[in-house]
Coordinates of C-alpha atoms in Angstrom, one line a residue:
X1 CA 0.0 0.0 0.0
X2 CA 0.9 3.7 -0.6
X3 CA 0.2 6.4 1.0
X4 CA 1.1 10.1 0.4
X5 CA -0.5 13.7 1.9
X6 CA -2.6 15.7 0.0
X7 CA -2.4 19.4 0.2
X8 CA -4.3 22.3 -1.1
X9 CA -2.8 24.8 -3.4
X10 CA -1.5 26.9 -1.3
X11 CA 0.0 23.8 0.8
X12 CA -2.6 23.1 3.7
X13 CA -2.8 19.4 4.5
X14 CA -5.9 18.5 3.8
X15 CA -5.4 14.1 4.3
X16 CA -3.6 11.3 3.6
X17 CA -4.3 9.2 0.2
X18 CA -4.2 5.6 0.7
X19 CA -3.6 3.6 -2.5
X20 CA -4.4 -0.3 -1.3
X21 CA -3.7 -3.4 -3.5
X22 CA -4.3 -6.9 -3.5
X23 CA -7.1 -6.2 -0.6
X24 CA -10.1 -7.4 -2.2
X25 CA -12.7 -7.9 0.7
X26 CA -12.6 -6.1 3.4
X27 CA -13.1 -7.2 6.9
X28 CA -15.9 -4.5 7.9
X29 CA -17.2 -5.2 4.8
X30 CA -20.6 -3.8 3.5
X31 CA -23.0 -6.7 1.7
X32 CA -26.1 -6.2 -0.1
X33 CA -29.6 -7.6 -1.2
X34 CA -31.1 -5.5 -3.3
X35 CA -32.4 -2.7 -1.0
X36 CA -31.1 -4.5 2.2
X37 CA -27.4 -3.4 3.0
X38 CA -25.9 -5.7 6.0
X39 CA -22.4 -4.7 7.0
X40 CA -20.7 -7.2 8.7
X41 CA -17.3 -7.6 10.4
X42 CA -15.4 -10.6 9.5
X43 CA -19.2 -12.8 9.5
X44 CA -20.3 -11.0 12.6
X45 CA -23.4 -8.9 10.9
X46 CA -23.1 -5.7 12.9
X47 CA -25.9 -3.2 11.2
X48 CA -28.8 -4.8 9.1
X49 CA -31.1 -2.0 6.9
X50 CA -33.5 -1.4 4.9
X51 CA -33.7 1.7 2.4
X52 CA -37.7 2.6 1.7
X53 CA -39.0 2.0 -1.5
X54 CA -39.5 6.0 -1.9
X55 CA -35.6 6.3 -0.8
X56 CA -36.9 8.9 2.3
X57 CA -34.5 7.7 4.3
X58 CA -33.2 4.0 6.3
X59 CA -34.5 1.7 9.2
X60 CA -31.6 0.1 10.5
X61 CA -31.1 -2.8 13.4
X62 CA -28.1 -2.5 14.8
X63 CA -26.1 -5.3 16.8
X64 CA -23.4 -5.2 19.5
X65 CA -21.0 -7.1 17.8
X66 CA -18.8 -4.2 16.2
X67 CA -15.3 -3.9 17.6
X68 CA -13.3 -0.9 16.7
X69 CA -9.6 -2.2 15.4
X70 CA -8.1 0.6 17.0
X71 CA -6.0 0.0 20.4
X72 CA -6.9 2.2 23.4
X73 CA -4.8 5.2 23.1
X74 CA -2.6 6.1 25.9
X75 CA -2.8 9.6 27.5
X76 CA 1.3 10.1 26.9
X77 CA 0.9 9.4 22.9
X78 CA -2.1 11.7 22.8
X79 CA -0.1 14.4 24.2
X80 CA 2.5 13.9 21.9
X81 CA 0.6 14.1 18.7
X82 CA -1.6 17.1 20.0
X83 CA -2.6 20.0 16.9
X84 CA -1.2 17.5 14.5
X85 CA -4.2 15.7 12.5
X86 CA -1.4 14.7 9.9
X87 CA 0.5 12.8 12.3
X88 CA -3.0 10.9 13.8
X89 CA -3.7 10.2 10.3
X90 CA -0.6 8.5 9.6
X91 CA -1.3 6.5 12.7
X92 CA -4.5 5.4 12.1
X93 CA -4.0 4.5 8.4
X94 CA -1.5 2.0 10.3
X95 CA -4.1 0.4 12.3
X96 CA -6.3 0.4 9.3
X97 CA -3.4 -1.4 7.1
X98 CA -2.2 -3.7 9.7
X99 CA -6.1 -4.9 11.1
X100 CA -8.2 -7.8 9.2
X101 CA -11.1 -5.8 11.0
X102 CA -11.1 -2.7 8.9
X103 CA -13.5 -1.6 5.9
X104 CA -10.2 -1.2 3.6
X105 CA -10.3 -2.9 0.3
X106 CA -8.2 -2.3 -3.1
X107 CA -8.3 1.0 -4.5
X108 CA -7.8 4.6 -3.7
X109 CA -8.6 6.0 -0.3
X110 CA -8.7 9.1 1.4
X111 CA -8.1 10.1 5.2
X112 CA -9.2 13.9 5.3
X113 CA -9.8 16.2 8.0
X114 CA -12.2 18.5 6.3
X115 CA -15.4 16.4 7.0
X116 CA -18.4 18.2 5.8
X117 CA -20.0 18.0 9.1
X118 CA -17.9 21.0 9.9
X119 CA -19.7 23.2 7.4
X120 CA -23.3 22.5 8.7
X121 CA -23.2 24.2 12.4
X122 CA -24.6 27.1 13.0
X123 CA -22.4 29.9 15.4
X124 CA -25.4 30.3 17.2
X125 CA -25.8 26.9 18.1
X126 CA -23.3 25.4 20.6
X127 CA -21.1 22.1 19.7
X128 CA -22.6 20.4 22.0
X129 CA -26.1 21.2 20.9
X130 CA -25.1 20.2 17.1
X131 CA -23.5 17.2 17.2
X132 CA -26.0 15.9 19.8
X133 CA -28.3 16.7 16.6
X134 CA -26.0 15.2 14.1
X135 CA -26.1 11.5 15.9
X136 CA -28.4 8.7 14.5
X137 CA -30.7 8.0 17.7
X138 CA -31.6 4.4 18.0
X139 CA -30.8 0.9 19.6
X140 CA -30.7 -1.9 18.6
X141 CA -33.2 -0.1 15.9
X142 CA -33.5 3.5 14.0
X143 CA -34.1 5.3 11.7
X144 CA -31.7 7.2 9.4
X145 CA -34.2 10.3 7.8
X146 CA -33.0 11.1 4.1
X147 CA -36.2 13.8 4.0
X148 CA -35.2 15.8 6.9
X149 CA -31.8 15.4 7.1
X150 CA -30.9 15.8 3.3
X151 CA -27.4 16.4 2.3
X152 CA -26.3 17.1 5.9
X153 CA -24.7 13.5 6.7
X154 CA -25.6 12.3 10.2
X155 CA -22.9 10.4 12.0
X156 CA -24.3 6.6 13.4
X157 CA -22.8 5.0 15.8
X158 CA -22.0 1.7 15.6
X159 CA -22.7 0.5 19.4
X160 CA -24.5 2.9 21.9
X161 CA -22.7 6.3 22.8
X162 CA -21.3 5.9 26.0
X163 CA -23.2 8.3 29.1
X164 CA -20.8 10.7 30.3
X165 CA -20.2 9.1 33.6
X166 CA -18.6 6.5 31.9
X167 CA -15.0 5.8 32.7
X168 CA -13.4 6.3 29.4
X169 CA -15.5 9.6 28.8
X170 CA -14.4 11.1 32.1
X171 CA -10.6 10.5 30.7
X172 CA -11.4 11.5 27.9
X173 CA -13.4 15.1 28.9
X174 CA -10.2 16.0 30.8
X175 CA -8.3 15.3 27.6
X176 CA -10.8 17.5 25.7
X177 CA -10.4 20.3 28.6
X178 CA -6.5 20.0 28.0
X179 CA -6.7 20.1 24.8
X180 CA -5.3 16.6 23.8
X181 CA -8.4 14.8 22.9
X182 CA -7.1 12.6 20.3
X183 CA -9.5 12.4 16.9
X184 CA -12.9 10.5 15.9
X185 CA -12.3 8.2 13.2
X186 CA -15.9 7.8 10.7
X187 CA -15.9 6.2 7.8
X188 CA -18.9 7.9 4.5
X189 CA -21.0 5.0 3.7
X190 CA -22.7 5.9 0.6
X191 CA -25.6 3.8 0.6
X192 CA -26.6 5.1 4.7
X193 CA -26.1 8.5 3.3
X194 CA -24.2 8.8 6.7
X195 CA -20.8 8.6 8.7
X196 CA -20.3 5.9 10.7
X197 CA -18.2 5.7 14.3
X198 CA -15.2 3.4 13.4
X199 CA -13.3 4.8 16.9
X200 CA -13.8 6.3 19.4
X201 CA -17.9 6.5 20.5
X202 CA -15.9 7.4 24.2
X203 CA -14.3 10.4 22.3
X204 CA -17.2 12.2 20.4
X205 CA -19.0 11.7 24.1
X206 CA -16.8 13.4 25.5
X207 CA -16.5 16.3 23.1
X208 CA -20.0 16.8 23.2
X209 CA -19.6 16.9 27.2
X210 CA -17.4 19.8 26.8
X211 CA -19.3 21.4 24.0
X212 CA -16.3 21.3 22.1
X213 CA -15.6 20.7 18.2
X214 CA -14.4 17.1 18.4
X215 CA -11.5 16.5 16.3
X216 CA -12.1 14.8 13.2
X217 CA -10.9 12.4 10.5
X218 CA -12.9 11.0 7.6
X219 CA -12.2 8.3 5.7
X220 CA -14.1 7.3 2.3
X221 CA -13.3 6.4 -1.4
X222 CA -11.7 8.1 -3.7
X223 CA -11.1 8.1 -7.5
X224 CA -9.7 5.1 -8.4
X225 CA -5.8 5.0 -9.2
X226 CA -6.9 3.8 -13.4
X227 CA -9.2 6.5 -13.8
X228 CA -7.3 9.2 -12.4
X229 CA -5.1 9.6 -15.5
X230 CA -8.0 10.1 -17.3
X231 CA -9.9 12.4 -15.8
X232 CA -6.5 14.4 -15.2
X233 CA -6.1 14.4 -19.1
X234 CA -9.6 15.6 -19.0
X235 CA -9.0 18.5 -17.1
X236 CA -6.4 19.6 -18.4
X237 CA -7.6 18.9 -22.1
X238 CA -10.6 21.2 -20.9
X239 CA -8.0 24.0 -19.5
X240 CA -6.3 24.1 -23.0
X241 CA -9.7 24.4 -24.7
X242 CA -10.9 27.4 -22.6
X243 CA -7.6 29.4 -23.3
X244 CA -7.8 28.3 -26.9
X245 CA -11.4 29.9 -26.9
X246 CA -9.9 32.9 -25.5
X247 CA -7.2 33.3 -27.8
X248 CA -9.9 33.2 -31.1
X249 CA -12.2 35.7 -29.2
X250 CA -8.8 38.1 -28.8
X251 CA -8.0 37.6 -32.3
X252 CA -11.3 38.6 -33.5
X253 CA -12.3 41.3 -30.6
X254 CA -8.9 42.2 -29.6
X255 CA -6.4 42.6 -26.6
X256 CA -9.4 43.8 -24.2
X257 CA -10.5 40.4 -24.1
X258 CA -8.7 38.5 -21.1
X259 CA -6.4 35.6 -22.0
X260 CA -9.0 33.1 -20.3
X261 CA -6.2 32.2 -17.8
X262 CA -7.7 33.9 -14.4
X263 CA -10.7 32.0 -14.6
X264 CA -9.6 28.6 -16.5
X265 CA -6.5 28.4 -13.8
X266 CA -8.7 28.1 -10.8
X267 CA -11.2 25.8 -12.3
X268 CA -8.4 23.5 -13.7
X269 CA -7.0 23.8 -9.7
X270 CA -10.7 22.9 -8.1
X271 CA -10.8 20.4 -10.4
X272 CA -7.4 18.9 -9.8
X273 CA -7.9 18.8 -6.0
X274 CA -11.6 17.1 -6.4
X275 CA -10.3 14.5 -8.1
X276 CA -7.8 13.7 -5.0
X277 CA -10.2 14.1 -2.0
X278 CA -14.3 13.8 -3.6
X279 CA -16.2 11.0 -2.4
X280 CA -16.9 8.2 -4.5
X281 CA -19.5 5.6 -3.6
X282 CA -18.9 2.5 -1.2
X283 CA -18.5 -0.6 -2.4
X284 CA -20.5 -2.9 -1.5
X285 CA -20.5 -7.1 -2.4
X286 CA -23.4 -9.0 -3.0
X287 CA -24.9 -11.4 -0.1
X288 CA -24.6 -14.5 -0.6
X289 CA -27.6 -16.2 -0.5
X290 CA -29.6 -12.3 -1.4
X291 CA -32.8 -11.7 0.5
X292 CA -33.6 -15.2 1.9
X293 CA -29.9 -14.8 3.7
X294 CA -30.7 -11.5 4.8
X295 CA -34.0 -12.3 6.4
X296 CA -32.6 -15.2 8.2
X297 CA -29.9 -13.0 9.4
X298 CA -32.2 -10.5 10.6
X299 CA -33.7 -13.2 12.2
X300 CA -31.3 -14.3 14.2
X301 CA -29.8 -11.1 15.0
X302 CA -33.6 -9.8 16.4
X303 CA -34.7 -13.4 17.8
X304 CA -36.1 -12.7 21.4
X305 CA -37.1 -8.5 20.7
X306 CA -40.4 -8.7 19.3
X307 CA -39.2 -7.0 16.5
X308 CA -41.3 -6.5 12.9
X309 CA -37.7 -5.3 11.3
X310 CA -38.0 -7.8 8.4

């Protein structure tokens, strides 16, 4: 596997591009029967759903067999890599390399700190307040609302949020006072139309405890490493076109028309960088077994709850 930072123009770090081969399952893997997604972690089914027919949004059933393939972070390491989101994402790329347990699979990946659920917060509304309203309420069952929630990206958890008298929240609230809290790992699932917690439900507790922007790093798909070329040679083939329109409206208008160059540059620059960090859908594999399998799973899974789920 590769991996390199990506940076904006004018240098920021932005995340770390992953570029996996010869991964081709992974082990928090995301399965699918027709409109019934099951994501399962190495054959533990950890979150069943079901996407309505009218696509408003997903009823979900949610297990408590995920396990986050992150080790417990010590205190001394977090104070080590504190302000550095580069040097946490080079970290927990490792863990996502090294473990049979994470949602990595062949192809291009990016691990960015700009999540968009930055963006949606309002300064009048308090952190604690907005990302109380970003989680996914629900267990073992929910609902994920596609009408209401449109476009902003909820965050699910994938086993209850801790209360905050917990043990690890407590820790971690006096990191988050000191300003050490180390980040929340989600991962974009395309077909929830939502982030999932891969590590740490403790952390994002906490951070809404304090009323503080938790730190943050997203991971999801990227363009693939084959089509990149392309769509590079696209860009640029579209750059050359503008100034070449340009350069035939100067010739027949004359020098008071612009050279195209101050608008083309910055498009071919946008374009550029989207092509490193945009989302690109999850993949999902198909169940084995389709439906029937899924039921039965669901069965199991809700045996004992009274549940109409299926």
């Amino acid at each position: 596997m590769q991996r390199s930072n990506v940076t904006r123009n004018d240098g920021t770090w932005v995340g770390l591009s992953l570029d996996v081969h010869d991964q081709h399952q992974p082990g928090l893997c995301v399965f699918s029967a027709g409109p019934r997604p099951l994501i399962s972690q190495t054959s533990r089914p950890v979150l069943l759903a079901v996407v309505e027919e009218q696509l408003g949004g997903v009823d979900f059933w949610r297990t408590d067999a995920y396990r986050s393939f992150v080790p417990p972070l010590r205190a001394d390491v977090a104070r080590a890599l504190t302000g550095s989101l580069e040097r946490w994402a080079h970290r927990f790329a490792q863990y996502l390399i090294d473990s049979p347990d994470s949602p990595l699979h062949e192809g291009r990946w990016l691990l960015s700190c700009e999540s968009p659920l930055r963006r949606w917060r309002h300064p009048n509304t308090s952190h604690a307040e907005y990302w109380n309203s970003m989680l996914v309420d629900g267990h073992p069952d929910g609902y994920i609302d596609w009408f209401v929630h449109s476009g902003a990206w909820e965050v699910l958890p994938l086993r209850p949020m801790p209360d905050t008298d917990d043990s690890r929240v407590k820790a971690y609230r006096k990191q988050a006072r000191e300003g050490t809290l180390p980040p929340v790992l989600l991962w974009w699932v395309s077909g929830l139309d939502c982030h999932l917690i891969l590590d740490s439900h403790a952390r994002l507790a906490a951070a809404i405890a304090e009323s503080i922007e938790p730190p943050l790093l997203q991971l999801h798909r990227t363009v693939p490493r084959d089509d990149l070329a392309a769509r590079v040679d696209e860009a640029v083939s579209f750059y050359e076109d503008e100034l070449a329109r340009f350069t035939e409206l100067r010739a027949v208008h004359g020098p008071t028309v612009p050279d195209g160059a101050a608008t083309a540059g910055p498009q071919l620059v946008r374009l550029l960088h989207d092509l490193n960090t945009a989302e690109q859908p999850t993949w999902s594999w198909p169940l084995p077994g389709g439906e029937d399998q899924w039921r039965r799973i669901a069965r199991e899974v809700t045996a004992g709850h009274g549940c109409h789920f299926i």
